[in-house]
PDB file of C-alpha atoms in Angstrom:
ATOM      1  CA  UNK A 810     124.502  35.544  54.442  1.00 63.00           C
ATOM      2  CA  UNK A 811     126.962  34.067  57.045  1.00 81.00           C
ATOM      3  CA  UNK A 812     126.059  34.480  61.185  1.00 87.00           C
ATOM      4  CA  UNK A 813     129.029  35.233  63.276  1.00 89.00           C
ATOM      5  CA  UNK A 814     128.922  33.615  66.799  1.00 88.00           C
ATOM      6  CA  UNK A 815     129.537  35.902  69.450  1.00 89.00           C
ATOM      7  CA  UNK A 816     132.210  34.464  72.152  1.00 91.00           C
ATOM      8  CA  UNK A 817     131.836  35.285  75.841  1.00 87.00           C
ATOM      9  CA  UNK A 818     134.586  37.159  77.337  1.00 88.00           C
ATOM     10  CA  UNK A 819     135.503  35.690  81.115  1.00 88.00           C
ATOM     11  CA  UNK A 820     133.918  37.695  83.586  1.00 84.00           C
ATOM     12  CA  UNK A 821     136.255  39.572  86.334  1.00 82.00           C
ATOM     13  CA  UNK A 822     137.403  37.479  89.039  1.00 83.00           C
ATOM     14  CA  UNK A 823     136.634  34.239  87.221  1.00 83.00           C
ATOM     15  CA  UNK A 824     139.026  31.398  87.501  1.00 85.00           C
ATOM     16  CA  UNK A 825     140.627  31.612  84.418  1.00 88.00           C
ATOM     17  CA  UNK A 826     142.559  27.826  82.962  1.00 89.00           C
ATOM     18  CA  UNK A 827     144.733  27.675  80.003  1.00 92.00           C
ATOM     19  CA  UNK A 828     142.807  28.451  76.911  1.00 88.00           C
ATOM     20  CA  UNK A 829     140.009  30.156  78.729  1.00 87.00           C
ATOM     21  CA  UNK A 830     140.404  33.850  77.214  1.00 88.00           C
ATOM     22  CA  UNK A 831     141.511  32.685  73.862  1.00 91.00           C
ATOM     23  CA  UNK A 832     139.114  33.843  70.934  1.00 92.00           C
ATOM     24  CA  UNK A 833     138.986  32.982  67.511  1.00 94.00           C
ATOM     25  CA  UNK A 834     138.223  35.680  63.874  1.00 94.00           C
ATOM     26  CA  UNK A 835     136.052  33.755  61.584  1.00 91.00           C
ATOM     27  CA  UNK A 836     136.740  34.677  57.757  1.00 88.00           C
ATOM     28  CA  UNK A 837     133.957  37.520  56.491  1.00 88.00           C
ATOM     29  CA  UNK A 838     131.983  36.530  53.922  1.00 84.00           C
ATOM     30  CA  UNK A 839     131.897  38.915  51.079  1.00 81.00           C
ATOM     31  CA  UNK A 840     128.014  38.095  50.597  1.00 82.00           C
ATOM     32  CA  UNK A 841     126.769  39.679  54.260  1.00 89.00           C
ATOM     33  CA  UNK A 842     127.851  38.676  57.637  1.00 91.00           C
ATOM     34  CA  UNK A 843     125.724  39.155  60.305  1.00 91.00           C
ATOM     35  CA  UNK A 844     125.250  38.981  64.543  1.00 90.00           C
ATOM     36  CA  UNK A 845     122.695  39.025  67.049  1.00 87.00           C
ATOM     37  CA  UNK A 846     122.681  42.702  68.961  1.00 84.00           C
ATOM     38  CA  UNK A 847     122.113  42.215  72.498  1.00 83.00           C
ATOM     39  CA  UNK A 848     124.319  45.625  73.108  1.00 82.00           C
ATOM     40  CA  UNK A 849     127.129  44.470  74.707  1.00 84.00           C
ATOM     41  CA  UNK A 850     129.120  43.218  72.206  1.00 87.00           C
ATOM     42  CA  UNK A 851     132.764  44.451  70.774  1.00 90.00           C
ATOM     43  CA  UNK A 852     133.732  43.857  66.753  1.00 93.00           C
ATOM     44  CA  UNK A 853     136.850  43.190  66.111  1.00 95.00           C
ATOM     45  CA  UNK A 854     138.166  42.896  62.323  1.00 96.00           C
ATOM     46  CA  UNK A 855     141.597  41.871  61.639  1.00 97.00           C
ATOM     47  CA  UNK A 856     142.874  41.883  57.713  1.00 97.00           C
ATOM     48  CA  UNK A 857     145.084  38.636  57.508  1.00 97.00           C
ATOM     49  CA  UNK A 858     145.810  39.936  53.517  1.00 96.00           C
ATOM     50  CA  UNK A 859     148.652  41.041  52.215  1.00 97.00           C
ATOM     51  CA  UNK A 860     146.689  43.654  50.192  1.00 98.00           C
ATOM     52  CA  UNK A 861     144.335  46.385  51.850  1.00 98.00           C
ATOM     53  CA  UNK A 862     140.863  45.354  52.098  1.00 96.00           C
ATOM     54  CA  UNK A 863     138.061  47.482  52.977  1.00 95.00           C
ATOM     55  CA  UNK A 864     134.490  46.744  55.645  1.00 94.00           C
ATOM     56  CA  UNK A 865     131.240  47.945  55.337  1.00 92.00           C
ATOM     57  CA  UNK A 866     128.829  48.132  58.441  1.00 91.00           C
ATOM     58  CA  UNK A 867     125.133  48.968  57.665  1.00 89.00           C
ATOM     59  CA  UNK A 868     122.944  51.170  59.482  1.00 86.00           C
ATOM     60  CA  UNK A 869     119.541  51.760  59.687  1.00 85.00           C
ATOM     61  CA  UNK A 870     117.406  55.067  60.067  1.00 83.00           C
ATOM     62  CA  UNK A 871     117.519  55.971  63.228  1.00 78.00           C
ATOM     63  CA  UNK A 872     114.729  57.476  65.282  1.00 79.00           C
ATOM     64  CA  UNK A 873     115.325  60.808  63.401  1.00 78.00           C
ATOM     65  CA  UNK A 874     115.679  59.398  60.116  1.00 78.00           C
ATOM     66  CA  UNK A 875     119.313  59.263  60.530  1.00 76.00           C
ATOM     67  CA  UNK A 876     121.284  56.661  58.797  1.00 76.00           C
ATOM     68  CA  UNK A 877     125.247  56.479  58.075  1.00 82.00           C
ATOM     69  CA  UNK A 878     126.748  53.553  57.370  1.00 86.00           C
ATOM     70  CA  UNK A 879     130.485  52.874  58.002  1.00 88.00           C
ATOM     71  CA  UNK A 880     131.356  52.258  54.867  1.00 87.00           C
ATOM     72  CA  UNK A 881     134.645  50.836  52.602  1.00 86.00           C
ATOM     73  CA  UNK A 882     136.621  51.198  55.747  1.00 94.00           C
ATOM     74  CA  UNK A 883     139.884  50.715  54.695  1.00 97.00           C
ATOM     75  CA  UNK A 884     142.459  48.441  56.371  1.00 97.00           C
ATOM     76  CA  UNK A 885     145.712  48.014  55.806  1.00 98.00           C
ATOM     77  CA  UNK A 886     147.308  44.296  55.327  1.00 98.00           C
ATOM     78  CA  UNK A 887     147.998  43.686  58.760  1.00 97.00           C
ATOM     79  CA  UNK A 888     145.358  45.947  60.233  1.00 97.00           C
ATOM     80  CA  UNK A 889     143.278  45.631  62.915  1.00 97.00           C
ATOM     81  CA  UNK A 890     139.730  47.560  63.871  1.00 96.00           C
ATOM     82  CA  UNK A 891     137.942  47.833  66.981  1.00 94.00           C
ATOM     83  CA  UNK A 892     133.745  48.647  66.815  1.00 89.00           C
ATOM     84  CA  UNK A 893     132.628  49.120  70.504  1.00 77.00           C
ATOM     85  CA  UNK A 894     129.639  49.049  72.256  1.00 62.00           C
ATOM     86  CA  UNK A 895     128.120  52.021  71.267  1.00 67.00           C
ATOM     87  CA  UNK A 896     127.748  50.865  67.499  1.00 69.00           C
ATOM     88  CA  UNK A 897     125.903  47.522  68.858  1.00 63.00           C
ATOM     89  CA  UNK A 898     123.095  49.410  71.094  1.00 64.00           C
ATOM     90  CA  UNK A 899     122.691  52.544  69.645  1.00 68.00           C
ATOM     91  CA  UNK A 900     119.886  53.539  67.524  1.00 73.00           C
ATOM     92  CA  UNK A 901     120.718  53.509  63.801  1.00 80.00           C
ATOM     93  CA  UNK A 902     122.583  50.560  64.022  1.00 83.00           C
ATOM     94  CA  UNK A 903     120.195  47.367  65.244  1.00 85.00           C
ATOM     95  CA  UNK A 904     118.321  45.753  61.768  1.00 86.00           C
ATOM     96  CA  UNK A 905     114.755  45.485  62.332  1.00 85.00           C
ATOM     97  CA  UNK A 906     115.314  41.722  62.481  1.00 88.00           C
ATOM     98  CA  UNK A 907     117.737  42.407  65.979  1.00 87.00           C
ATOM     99  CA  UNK A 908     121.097  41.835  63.980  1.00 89.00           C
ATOM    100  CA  UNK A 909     123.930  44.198  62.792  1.00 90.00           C
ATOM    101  CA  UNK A 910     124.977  43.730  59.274  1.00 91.00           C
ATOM    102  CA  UNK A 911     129.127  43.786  57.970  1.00 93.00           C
ATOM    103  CA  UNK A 912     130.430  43.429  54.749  1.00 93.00           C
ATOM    104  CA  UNK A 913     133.844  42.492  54.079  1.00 93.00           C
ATOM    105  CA  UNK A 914     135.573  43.329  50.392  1.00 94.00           C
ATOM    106  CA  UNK A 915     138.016  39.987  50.743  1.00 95.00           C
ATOM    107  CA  UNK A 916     137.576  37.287  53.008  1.00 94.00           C
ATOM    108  CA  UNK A 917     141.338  38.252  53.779  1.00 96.00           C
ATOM    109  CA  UNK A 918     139.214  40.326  56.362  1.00 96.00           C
ATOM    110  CA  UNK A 919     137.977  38.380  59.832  1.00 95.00           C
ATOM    111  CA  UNK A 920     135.668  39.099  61.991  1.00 95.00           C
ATOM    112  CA  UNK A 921     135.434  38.194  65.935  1.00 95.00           C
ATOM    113  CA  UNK A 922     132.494  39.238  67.911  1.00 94.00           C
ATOM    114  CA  UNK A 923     133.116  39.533  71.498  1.00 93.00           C
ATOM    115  CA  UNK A 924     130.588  39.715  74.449  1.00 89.00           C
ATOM    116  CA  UNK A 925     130.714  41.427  77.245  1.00 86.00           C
ATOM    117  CA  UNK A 926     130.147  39.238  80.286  1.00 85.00           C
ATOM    118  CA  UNK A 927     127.058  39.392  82.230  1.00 78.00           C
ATOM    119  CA  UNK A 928     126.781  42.150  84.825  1.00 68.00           C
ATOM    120  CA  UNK A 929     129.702  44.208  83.477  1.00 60.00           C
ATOM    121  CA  UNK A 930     131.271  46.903  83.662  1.00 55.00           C
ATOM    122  CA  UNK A 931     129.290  46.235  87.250  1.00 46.00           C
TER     123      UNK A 931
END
């Protein structure tokens, strides 16, 4: 199991230098990826393959005993997938352990988790 580092996106109105709203996509790891859910995080996949790859996001039972994981989501070589907020503070979604949970078929597939700055949207 492989932690993905959320990056910080600038906040609005910050002074912003060369470089300073770059990101990076780390490759998925076919054994479990995972990240720390604070709720305001974005995931972004990207499939640098030339073959498509699928993604697998776990759930959890929510507080109905709801569970429905996303699962062999299927991008195209090329392809690139947005997750938003919602799936990172919603019930059904948070591990016991504070962590969401992604699964990549090929490590083709990258991940980036993106943060929303403090105090936004504001």
């Amino acid at each position: 199991m492989a932690a993905l580092t959320p990056q910080t996106i600038i906040a609005p109105f910050a002074a912003v230098g060369a470089g300073a709203a770059d990101f990076t996509f780390a490759a998925g790891a076919t054994s479990t990826d995972t990240f720390a859910c604070t709720g305001r995080q974005i995931l972004l996949a990207f499939n640098s393959g030339a073959s498509p790859y699928t993604i697998t996001i776990s759930s959890v039972d929510d507080e109905k005993g709801r569970s429905e994981d996303i699962t062999t989501y299927s991008m195209a070589a090329g392809d690139y997938a947005v997750f938003g907020v919602g799936l990172t503070n919603s019930p059904g979604w948070k591990q016991t352990d504070g962590t969401i949970i992604v699964d990549v078929e090929n490590v083709a597939v990258k991940w980036a988790v993106l943060t929303l700055p403090t105090g936004y949207p504001g």
